[in-house]
mmCIF file of C-alpha atoms in Angstrom:
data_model
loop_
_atom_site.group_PDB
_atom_site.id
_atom_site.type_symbol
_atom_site.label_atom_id
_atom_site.label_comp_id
_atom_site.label_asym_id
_atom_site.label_seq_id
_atom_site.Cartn_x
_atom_site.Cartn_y
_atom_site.Cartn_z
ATOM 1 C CA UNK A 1 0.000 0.000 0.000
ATOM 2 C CA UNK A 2 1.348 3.667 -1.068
ATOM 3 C CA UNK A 3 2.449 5.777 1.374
ATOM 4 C CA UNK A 4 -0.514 8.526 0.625
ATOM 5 C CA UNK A 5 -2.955 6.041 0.607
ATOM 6 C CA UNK A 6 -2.079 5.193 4.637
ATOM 7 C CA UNK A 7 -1.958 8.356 5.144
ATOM 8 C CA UNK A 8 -5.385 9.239 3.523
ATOM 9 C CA UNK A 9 -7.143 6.468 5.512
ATOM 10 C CA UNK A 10 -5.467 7.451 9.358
ATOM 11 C CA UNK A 11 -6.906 11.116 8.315
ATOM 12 C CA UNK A 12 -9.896 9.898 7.173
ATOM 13 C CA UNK A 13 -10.193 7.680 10.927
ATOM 14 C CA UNK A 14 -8.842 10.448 12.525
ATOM 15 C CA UNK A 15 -11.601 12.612 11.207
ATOM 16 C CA UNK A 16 -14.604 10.376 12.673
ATOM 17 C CA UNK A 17 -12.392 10.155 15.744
ATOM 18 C CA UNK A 18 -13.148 13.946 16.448
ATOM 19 C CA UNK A 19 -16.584 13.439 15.296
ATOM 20 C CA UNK A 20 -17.132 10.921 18.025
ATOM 21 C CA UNK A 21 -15.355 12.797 20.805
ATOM 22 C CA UNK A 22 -17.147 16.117 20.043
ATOM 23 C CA UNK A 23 -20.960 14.189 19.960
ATOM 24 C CA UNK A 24 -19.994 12.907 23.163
ATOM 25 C CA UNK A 25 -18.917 16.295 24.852
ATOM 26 C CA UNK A 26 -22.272 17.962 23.793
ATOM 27 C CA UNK A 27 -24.307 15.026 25.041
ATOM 28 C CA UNK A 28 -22.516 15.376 28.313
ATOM 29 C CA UNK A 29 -24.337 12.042 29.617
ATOM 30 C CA UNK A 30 -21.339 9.250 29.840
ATOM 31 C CA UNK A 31 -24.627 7.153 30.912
ATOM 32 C CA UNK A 32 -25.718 6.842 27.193
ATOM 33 C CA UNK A 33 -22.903 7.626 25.034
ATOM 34 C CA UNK A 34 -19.041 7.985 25.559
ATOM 35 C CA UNK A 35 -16.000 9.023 23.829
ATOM 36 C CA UNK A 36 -13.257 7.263 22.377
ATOM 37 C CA UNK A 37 -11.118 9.093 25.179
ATOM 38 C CA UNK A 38 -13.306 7.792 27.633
ATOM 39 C CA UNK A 39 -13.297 4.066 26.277
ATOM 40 C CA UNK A 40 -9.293 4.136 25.758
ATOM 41 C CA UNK A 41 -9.586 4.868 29.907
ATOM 42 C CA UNK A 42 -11.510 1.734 30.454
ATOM 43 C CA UNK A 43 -9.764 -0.726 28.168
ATOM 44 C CA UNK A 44 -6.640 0.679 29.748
ATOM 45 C CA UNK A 45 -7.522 -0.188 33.163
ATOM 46 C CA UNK A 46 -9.182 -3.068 31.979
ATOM 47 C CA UNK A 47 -6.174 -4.409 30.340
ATOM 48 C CA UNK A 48 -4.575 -4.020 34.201
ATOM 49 C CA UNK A 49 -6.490 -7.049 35.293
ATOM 50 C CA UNK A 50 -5.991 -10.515 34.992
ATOM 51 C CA UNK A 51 -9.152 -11.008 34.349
ATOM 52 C CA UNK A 52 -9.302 -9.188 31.126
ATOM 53 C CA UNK A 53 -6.493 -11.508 29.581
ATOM 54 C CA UNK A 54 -8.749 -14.391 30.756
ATOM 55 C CA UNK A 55 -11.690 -13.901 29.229
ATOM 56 C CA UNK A 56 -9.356 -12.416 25.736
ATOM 57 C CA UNK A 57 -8.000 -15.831 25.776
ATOM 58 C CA UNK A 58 -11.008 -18.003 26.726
ATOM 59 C CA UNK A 59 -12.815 -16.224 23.961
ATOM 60 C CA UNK A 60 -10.162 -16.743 21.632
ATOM 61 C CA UNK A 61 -9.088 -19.952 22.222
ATOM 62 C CA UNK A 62 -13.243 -20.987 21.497
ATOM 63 C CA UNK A 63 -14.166 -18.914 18.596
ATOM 64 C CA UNK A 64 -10.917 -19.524 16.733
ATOM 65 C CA UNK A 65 -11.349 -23.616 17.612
ATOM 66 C CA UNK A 66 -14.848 -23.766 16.200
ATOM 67 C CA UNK A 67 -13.626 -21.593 13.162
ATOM 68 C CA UNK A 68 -10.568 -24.056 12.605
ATOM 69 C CA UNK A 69 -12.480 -27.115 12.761
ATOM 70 C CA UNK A 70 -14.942 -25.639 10.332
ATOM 71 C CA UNK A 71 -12.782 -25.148 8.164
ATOM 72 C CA UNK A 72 -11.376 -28.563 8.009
ATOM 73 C CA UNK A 73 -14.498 -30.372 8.091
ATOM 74 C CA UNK A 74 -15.644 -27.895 4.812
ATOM 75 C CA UNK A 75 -12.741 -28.832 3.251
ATOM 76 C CA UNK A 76 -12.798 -32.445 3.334
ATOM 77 C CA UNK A 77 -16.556 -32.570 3.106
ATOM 78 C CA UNK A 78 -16.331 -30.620 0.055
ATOM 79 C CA UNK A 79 -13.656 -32.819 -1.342
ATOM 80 C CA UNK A 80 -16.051 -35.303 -0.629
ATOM 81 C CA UNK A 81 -19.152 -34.291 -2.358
ATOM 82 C CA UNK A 82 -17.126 -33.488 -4.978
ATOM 83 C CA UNK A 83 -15.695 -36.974 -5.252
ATOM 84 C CA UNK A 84 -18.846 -38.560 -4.867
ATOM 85 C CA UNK A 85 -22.145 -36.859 -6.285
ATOM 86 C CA UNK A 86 -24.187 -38.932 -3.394
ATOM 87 C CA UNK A 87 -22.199 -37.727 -0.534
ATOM 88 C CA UNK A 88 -22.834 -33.965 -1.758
ATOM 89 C CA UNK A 89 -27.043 -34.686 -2.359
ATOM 90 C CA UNK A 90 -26.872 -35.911 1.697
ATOM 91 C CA UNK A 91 -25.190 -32.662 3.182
ATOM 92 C CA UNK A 92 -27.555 -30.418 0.792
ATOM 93 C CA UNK A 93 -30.456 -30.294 3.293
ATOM 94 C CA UNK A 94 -27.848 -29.729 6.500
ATOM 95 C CA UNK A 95 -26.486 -27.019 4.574
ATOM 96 C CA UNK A 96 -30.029 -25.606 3.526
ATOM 97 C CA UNK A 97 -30.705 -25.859 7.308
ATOM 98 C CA UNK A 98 -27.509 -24.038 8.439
ATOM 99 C CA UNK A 99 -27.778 -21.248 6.114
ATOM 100 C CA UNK A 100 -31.434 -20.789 6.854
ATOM 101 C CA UNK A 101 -31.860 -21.173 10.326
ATOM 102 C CA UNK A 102 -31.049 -17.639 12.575
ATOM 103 C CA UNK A 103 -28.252 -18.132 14.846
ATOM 104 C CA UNK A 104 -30.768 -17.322 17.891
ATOM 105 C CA UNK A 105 -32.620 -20.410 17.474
ATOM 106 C CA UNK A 106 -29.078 -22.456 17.487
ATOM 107 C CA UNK A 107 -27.706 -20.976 20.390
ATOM 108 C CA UNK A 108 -31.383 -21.154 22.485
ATOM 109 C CA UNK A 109 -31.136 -25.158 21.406
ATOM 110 C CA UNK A 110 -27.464 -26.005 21.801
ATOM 111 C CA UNK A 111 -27.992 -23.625 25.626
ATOM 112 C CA UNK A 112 -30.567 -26.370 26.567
ATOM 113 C CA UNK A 113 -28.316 -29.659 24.670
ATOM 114 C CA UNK A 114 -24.987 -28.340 25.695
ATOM 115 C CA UNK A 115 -25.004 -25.835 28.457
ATOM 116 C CA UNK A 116 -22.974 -21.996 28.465
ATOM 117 C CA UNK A 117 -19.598 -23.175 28.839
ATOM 118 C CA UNK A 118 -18.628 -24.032 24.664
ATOM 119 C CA UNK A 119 -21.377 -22.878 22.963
ATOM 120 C CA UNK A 120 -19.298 -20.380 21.028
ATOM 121 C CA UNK A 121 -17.656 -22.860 19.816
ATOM 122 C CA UNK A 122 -20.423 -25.340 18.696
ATOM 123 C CA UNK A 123 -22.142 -21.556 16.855
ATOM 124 C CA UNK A 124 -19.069 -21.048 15.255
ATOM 125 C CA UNK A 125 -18.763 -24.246 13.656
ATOM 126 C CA UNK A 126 -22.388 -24.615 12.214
ATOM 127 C CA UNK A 127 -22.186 -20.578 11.112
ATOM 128 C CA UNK A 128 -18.631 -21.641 9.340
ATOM 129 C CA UNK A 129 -19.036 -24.626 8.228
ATOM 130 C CA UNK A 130 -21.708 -24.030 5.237
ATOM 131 C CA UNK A 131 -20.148 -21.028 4.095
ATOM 132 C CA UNK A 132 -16.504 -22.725 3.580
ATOM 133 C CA UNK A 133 -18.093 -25.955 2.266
ATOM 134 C CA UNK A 134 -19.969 -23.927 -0.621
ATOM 135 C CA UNK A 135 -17.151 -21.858 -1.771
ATOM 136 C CA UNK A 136 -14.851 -24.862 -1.516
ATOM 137 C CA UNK A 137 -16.910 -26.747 -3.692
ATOM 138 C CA UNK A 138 -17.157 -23.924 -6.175
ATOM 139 C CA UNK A 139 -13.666 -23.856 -6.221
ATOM 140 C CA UNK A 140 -12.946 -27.339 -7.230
ATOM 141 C CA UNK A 141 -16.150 -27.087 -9.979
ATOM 142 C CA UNK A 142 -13.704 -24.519 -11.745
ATOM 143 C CA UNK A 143 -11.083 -27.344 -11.546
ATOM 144 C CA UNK A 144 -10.009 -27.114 -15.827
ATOM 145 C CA UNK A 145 -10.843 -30.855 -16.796
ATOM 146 C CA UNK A 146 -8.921 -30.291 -19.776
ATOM 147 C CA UNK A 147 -5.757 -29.907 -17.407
ATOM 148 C CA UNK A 148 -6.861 -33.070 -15.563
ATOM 149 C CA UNK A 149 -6.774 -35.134 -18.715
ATOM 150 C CA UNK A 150 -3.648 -33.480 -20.276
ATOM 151 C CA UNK A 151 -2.241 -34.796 -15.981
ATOM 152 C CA UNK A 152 -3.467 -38.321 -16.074
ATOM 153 C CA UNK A 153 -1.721 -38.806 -20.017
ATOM 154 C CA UNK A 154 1.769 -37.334 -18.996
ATOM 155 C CA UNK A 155 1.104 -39.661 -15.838
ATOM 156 C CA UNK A 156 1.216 -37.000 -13.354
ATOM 157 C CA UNK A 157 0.744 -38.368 -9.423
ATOM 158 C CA UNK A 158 -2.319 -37.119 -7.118
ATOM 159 C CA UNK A 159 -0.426 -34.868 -5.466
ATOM 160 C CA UNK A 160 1.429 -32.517 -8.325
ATOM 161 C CA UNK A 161 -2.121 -32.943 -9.438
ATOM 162 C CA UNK A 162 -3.461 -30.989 -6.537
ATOM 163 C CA UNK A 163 -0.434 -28.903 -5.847
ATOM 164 C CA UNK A 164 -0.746 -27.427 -10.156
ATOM 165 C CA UNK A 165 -4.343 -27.800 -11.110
ATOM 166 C CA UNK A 166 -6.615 -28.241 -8.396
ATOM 167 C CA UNK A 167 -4.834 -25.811 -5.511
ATOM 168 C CA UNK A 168 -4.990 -22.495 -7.831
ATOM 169 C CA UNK A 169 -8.684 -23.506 -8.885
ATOM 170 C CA UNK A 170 -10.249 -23.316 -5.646
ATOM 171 C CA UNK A 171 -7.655 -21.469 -3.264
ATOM 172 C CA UNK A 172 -9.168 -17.871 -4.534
ATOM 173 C CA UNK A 173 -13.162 -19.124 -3.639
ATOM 174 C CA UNK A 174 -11.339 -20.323 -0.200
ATOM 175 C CA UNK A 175 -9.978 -17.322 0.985
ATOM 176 C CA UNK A 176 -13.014 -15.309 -0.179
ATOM 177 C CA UNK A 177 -15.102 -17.972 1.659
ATOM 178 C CA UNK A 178 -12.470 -17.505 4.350
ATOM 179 C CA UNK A 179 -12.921 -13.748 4.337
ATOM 180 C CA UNK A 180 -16.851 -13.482 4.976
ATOM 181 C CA UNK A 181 -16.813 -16.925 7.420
ATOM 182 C CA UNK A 182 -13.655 -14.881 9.423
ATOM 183 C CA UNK A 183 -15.927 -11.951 10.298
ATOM 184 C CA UNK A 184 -19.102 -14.109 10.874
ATOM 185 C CA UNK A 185 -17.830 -16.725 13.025
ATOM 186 C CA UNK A 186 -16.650 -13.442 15.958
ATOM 187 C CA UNK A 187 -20.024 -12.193 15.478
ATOM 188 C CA UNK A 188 -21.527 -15.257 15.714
ATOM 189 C CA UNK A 189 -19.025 -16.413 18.853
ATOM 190 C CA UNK A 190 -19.731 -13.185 21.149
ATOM 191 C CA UNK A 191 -23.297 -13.089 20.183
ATOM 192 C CA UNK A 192 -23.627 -16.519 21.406
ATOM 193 C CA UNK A 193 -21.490 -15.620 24.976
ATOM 194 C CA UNK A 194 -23.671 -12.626 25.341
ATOM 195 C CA UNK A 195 -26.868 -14.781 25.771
ATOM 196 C CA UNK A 196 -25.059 -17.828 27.437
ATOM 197 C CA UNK A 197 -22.484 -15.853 29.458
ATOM 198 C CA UNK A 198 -20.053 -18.411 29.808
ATOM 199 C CA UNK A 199 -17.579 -17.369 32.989
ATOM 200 C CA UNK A 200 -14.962 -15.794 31.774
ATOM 201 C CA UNK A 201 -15.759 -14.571 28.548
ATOM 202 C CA UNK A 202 -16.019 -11.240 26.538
ATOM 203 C CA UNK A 203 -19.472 -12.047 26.015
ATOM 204 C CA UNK A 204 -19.806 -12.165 30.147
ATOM 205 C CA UNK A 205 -17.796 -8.897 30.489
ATOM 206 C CA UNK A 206 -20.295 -7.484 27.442
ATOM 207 C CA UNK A 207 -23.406 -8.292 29.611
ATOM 208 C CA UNK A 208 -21.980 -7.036 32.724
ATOM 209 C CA UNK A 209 -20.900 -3.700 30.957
ATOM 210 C CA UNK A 210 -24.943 -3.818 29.993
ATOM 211 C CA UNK A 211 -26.546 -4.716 33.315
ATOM 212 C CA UNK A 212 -24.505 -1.855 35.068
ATOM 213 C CA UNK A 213 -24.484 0.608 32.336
ATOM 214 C CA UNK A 214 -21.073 0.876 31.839
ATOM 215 C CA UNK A 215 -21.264 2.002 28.512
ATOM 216 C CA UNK A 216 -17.453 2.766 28.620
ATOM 217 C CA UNK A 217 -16.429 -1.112 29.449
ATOM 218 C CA UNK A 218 -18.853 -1.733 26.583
ATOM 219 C CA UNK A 219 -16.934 0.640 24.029
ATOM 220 C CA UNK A 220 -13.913 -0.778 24.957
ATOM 221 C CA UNK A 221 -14.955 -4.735 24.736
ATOM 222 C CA UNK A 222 -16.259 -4.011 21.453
ATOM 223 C CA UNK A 223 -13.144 -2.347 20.459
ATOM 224 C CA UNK A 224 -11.358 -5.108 21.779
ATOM 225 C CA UNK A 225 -13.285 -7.724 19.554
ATOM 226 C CA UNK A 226 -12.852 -5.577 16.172
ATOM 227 C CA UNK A 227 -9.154 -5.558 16.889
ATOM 228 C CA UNK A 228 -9.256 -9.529 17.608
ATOM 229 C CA UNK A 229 -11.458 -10.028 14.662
ATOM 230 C CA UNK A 230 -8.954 -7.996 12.144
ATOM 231 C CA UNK A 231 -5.530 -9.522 13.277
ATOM 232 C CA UNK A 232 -6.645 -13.186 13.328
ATOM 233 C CA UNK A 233 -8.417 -12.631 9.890
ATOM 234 C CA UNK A 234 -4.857 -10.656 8.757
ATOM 235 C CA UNK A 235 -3.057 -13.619 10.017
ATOM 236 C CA UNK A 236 -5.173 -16.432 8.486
ATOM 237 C CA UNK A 237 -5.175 -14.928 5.304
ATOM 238 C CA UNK A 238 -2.212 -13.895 5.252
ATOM 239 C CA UNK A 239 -1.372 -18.049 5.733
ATOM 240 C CA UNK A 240 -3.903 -19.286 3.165
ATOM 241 C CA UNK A 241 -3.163 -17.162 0.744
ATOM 242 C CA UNK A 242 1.100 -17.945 1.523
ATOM 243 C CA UNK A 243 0.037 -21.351 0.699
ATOM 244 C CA UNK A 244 -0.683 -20.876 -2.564
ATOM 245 C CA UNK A 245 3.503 -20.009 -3.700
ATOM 246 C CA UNK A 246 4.389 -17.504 -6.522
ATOM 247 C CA UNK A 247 0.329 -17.304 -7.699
ATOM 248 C CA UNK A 248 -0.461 -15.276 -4.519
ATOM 249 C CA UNK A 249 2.904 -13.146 -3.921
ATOM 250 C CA UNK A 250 1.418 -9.636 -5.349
ATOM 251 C CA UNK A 251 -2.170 -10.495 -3.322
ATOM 252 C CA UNK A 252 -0.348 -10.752 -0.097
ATOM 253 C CA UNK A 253 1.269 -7.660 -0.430
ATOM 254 C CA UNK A 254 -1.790 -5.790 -0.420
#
């Protein structure tokens, strides 16, 4: 990214920085609305606690295991259905069901199957888990079966087949996939915390900030999940899209 560019987007954050703090002075009522001077208070004396890095890690370590083993169950299911055309007609109506069904009616269920203590995880998985396992399987249906044929005459083996043909068909619908199911499964995660209220949680310290009206705790946990949210999905794409060698080199950059 250019130099001007950066510096065009910190003025243009900066800008609705000011915004914010000024709304907040002429409300005057810390009770309804605060400013990001205010929050930046609270997160720091938050972030004093050891029971801030508890519930930052408890919530991490859940929502990023549900979104991991999403993703590899979407992968190989996908690999699946496109292996076998039967497999892929049995997953269509548990796909139907996950994309249709609103996440409120999952976590109210798994609350009463499961109890408080993973459901984030459990919400993360079924919000994940469809949306990888449809752009995987897009992916591989873009698979050149031209290339394929021209593989199995020169007597190329399974895996050079995967590595040349197969990997830069369906890598770009993963990390796109990846992208969208990234942001979704934190959404998903906290959302499902905030109505189980696991112990140490964000979604715990979210309700508490709510029952007291601490609307500066709740600036700051919020902050705190955006921030999560954008490094992890920095750092997985940054991974996916390093597997894919030379083809992805200019993408990464950006």
């Amino acid at each position: 990214m250019k130099k001007t560019e950066m510096w065009k987007k910190a003025a243009a954050v900066i800008f609705w920085l000011m915004i914010w703090q000024a709304a907040a002075i002429l409300m005057k009522n810390s009770i309804v609305f605060v400013g990001p001077l205010e929050m930046l208070h609270s997160l720091w004396e938050q972030m004093s606690g050891n029971e801030f890095w508890l519930s930052v890690g408890n919530t991490v370590l859940k929502i990023m295991g549900g979104f991991l083993a999403a993703f590899i169950l979407a992968v190989l299911a996908a690999g699946l259905a496109f292996r076998w055309n039967w497999f892929k007609i049995l997953l269509e109506p548990l796909i139907l069901l996950a994309k249709s069904v609103p996440v409120a009616s999952f976590v109210v269920l798994l609350l009463i199957l499961a109890g408080s203590e993973n459901l984030s995880v459990f919400i993360v998985l079924l919000m994940v888990f469809p949306i990888i396992y449809v752009n995987m399987g897009q992916g591989l249906e873009h698979v050149d079966s031209k290339m394929l044929e021209m593989a199995r005459v020169f007597g190329m083996n399974p895996w050079k087949q995967f590595l040349y043909i197969y990997r830069p068909a369906f890598l770009p619908f993963l990390i796109s996939g990846s992208r969208v199911a990234l942001g979704m499964s934190w959404k998903s995660g906290v959302a499902a915390e905030i109505i189980g209220v696991p112990a140490h949680s964000i979604g715990e310290r979210l309700y508490m900030a709510k029952i007291y009206l601490n609307i500066d705790s709740l600036f700051a946990w919020t902050l705190v999940i955006i921030l999560l949210s954008m490094a992890f999905e920095k750092l997985f794409l940054w991974g996916l899209k390093k597997s894919g060698g030379k083809v992805w080199k200019g993408e990464i950059r950006k």
